[in-house]
Tab-separated table of C-alpha atoms and ligand atoms in Angstrom:
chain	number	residue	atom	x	y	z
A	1	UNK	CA	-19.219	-4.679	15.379
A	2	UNK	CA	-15.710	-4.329	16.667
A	3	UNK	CA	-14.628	-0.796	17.444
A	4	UNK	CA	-12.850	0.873	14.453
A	5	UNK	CA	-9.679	1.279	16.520
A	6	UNK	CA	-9.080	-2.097	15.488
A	7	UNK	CA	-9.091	-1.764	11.678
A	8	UNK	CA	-5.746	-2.601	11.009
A	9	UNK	CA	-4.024	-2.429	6.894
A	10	UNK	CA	-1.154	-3.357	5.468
A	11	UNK	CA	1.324	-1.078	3.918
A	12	UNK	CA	4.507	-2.228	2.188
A	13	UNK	CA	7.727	0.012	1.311
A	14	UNK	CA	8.471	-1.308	-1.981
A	15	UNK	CA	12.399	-1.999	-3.248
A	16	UNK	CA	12.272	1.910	-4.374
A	17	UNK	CA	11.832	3.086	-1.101
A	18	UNK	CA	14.737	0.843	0.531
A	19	UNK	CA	17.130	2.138	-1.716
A	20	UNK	CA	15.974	5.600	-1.767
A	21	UNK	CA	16.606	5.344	1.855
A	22	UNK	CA	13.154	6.559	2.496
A	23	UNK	CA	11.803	3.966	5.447
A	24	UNK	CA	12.562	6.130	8.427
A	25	UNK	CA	10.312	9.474	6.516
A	26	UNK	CA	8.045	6.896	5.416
A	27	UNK	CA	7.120	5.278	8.539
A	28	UNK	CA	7.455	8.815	10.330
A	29	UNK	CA	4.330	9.523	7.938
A	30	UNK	CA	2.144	7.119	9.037
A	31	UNK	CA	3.196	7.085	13.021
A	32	UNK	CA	2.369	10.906	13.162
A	33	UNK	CA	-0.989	10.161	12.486
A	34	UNK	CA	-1.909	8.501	15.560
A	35	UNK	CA	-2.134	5.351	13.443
A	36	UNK	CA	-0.096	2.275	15.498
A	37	UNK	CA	2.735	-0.027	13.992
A	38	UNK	CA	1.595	-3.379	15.225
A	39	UNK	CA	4.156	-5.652	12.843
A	40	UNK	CA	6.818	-4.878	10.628
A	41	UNK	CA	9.496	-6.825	8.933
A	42	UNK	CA	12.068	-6.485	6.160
A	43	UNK	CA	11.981	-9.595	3.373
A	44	UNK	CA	12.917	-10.199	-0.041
A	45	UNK	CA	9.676	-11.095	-1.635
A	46	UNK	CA	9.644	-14.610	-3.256
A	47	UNK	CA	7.575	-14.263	-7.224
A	48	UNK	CA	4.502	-16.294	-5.625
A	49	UNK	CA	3.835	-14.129	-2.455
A	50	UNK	CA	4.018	-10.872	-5.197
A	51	UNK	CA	1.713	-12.652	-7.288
A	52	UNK	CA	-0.303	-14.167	-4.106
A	53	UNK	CA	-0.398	-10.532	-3.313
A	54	UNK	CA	-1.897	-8.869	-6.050
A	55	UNK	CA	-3.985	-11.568	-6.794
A	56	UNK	CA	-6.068	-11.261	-3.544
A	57	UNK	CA	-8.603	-9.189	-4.687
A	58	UNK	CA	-10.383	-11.222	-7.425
A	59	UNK	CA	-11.187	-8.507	-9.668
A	60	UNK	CA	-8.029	-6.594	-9.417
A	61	UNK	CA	-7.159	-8.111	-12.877
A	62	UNK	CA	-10.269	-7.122	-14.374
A	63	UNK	CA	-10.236	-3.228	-12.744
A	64	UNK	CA	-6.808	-2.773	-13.500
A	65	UNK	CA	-6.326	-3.883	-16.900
A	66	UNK	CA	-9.863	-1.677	-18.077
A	67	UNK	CA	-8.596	1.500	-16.096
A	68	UNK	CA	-5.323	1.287	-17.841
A	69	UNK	CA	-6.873	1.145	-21.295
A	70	UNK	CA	-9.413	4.009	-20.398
A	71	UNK	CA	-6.520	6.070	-19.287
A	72	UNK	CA	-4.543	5.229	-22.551
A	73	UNK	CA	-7.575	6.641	-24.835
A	74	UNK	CA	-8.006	9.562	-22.867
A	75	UNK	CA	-4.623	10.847	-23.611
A	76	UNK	CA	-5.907	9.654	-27.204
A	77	UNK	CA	-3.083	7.123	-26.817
A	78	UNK	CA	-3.634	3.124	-28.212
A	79	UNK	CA	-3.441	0.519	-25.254
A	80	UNK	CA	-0.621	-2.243	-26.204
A	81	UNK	CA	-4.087	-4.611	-26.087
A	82	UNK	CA	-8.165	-3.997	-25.903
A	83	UNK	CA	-8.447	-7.035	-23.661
A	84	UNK	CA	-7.653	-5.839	-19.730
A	85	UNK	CA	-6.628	-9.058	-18.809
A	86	UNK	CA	-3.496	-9.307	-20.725
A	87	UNK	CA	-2.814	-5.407	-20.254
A	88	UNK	CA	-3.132	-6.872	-16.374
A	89	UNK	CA	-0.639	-9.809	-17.027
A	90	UNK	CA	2.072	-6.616	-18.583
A	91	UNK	CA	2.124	-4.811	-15.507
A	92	UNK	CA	1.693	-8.240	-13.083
A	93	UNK	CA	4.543	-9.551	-14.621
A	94	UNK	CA	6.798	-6.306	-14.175
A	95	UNK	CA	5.481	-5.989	-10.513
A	96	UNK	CA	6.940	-9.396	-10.344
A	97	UNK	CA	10.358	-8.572	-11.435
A	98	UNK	CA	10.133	-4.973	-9.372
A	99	UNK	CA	9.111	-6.580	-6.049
A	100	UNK	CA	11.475	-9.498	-5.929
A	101	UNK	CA	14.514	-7.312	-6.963
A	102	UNK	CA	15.433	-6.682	-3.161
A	103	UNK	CA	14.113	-6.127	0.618
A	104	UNK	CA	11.045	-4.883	0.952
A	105	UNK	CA	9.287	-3.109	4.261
A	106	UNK	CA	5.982	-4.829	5.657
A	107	UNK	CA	4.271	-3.485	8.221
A	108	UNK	CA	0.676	-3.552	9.938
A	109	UNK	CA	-0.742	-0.337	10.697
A	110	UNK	CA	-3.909	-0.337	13.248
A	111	UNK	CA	-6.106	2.394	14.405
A	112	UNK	CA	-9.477	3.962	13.941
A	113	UNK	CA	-9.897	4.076	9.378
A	114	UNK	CA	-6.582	2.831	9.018
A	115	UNK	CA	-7.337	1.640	5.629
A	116	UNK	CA	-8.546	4.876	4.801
A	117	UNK	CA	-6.353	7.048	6.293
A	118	UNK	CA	-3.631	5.406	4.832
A	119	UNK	CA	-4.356	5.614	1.181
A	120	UNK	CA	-4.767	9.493	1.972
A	121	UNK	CA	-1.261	9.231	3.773
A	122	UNK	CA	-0.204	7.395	0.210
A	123	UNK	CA	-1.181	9.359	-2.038
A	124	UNK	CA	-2.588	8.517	-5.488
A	125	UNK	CA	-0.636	5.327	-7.522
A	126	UNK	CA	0.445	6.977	-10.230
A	127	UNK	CA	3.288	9.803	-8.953
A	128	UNK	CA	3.208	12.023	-11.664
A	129	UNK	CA	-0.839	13.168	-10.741
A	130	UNK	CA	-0.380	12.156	-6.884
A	131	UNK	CA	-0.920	15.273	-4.299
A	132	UNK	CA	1.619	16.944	-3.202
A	133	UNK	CA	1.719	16.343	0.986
A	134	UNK	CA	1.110	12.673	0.191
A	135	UNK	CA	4.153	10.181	0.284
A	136	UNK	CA	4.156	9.344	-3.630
A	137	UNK	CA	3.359	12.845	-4.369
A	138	UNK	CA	6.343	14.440	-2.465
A	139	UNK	CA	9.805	12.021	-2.327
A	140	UNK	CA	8.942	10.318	-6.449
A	141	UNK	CA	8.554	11.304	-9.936
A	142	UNK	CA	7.116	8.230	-12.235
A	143	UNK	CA	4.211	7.926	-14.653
A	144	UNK	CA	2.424	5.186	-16.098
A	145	UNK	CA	3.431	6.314	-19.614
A	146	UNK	CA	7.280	6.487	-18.788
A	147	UNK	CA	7.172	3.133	-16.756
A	148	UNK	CA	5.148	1.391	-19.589
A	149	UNK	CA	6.916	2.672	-22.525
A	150	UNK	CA	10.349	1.557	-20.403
A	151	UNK	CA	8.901	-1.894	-19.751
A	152	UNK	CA	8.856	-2.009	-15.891
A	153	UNK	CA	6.504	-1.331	-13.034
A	154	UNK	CA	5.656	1.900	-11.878
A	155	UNK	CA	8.102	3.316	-9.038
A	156	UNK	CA	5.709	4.752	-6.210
A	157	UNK	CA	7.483	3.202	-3.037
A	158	UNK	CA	4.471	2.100	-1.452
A	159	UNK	CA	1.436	-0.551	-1.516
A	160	UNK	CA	-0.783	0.061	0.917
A	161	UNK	CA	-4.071	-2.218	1.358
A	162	UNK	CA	-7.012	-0.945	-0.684
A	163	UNK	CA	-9.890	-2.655	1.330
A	164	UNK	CA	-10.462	-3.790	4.995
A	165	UNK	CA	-11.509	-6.905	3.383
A	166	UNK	CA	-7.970	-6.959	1.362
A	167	UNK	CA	-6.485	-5.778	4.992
A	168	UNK	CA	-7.710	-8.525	6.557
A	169	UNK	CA	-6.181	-10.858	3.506
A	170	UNK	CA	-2.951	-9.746	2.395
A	171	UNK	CA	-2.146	-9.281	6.549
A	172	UNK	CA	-2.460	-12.716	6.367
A	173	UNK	CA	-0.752	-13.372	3.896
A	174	UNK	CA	2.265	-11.704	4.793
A	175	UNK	CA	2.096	-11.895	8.776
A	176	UNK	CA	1.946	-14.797	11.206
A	177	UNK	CA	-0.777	-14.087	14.030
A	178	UNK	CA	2.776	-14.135	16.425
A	179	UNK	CA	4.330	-11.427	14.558
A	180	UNK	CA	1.321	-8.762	14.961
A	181	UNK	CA	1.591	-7.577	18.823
A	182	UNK	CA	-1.147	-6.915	20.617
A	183	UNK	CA	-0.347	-3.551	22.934
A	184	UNK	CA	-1.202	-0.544	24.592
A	185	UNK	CA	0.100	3.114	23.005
A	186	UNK	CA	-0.342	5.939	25.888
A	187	UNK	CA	-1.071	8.568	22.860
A	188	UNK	CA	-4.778	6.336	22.187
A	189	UNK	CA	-6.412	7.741	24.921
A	190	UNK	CA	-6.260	11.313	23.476
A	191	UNK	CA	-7.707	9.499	20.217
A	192	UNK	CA	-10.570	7.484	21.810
A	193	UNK	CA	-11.233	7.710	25.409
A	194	UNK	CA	-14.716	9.304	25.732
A	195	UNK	CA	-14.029	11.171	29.381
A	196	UNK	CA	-9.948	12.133	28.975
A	197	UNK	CA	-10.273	12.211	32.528
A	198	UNK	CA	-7.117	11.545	34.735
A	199	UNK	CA	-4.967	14.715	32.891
A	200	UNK	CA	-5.401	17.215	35.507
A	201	UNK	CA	-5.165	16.581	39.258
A	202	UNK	CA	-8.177	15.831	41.480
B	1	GDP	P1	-2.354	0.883	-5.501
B	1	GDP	O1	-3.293	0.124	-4.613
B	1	GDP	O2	-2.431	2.358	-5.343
B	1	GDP	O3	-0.920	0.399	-5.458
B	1	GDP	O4	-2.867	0.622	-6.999
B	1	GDP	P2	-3.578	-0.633	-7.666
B	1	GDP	O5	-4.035	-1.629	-6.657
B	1	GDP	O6	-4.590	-0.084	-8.638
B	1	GDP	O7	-2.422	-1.258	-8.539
B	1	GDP	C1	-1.378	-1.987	-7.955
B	1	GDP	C2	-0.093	-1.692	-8.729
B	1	GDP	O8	-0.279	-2.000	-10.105
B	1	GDP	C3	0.299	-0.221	-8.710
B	1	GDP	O9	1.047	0.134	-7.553
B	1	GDP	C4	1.099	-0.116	-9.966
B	1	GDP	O10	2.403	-0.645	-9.790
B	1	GDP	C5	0.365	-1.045	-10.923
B	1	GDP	N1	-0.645	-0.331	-11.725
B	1	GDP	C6	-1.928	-0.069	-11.379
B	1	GDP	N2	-2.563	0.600	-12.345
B	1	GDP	C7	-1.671	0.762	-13.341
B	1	GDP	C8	-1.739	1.389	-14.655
B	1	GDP	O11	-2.762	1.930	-15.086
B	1	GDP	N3	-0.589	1.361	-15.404
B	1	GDP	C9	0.558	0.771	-14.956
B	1	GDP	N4	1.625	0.774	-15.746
B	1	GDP	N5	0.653	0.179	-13.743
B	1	GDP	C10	-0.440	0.183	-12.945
B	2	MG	MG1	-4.186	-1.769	-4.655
């Protein structure tokens, strides 16, 4: 198996966090870590890579649309459907409109959990219940309930990958091998060298 310094995910600053003029504190987030930015680009989504995107994961549709409806008779609240799948298409199609609205951040993160670490960076999707210290919980205020009785997607500045096996995917999907450099960061040797040796003098 290949080390797990090599897990890389992909995290994307949604339109919300471009015009909030949040990139700089948001890649500051994920650079303190220890994590390493191996790509990153700015693009204006086209409607088939967002739905390319969230269609990578081939039960996203299914997982969505029934966590949305359990949520919705929790609060004791009626879903706008029973069937997940077309609660799924409501929010795909609003991503849609939300993610092609203007420039979006993509960038490769790589380093030992990255996919992991990163959803902790992140925070929980929905803003109003993420933890404070995360990104979504600190710098943005939405709910699923405002955002779906307003007809839109939910503004929480940030996808970030939810698998390595999505990683591996939606990197691909958004990154040519080229633009992913392969490098050395001094600051990995206090993460994984075994023996640290070669800090003090002989
Ligand atoms: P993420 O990986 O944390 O972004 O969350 P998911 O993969 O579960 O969902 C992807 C996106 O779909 C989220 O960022 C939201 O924009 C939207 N979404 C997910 N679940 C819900 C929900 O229950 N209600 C609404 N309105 N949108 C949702
Ligand atoms: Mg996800």
């Amino acid at each position: 198996m290949e080390h797990q310094k090599y897990e890389r995910t992909l995290v994307m600053i949604k339109p919300d966090g471009i015009q909030r003029s949040l990139i700089g504190e948001i890649v500051k987030r994920y650079e303190q870590s220890g994590l390493k930015l191996v790509g990153i680009k700015m693009t204006v989504p086209t409607v088939e890579l967002i739905e390319q995107h969230y269609l990578i994961d081939p039960e996203w549709r299914m997982k969505t649309g029934l966590k949305t409806i359990e949520s919705y008779k929790k609060k004791g609240a009626k879903p706008p459907s029973e069937d997940p799948l077309v609660i799924t298409e409501i929010i795909l199609g609003n991503l849609k409109k939300y993610m092609t609205k203007g420039p979006v951040v993509a960038m490769v993160w790589q380093g030992m959990h990255a996919v992991g670490i990163v959803r902790k960076i992140t925070g929980g999707t929905e803003p109003l219940t993420s933890s404070m210290g995360t990104i979504r919980g600190d710098f943005t205020i939405d709910s699923y309930e405002v955002s779906d009785i307003d007809g839109r997607a939910v503004r929480n500045l940030i996808h970030a990958s939810g698998s390595q096996d999505d990683a591996e995917k939606e990197i691909a999907l958004w990154f040519t091998p080229k633009e992913l450099i392969d490098y050395r960061l001094i600051n990995e040797a206090m993460l994984y060298d075994a023996e640290l040796s070669g800090i003090l003098g002989q």
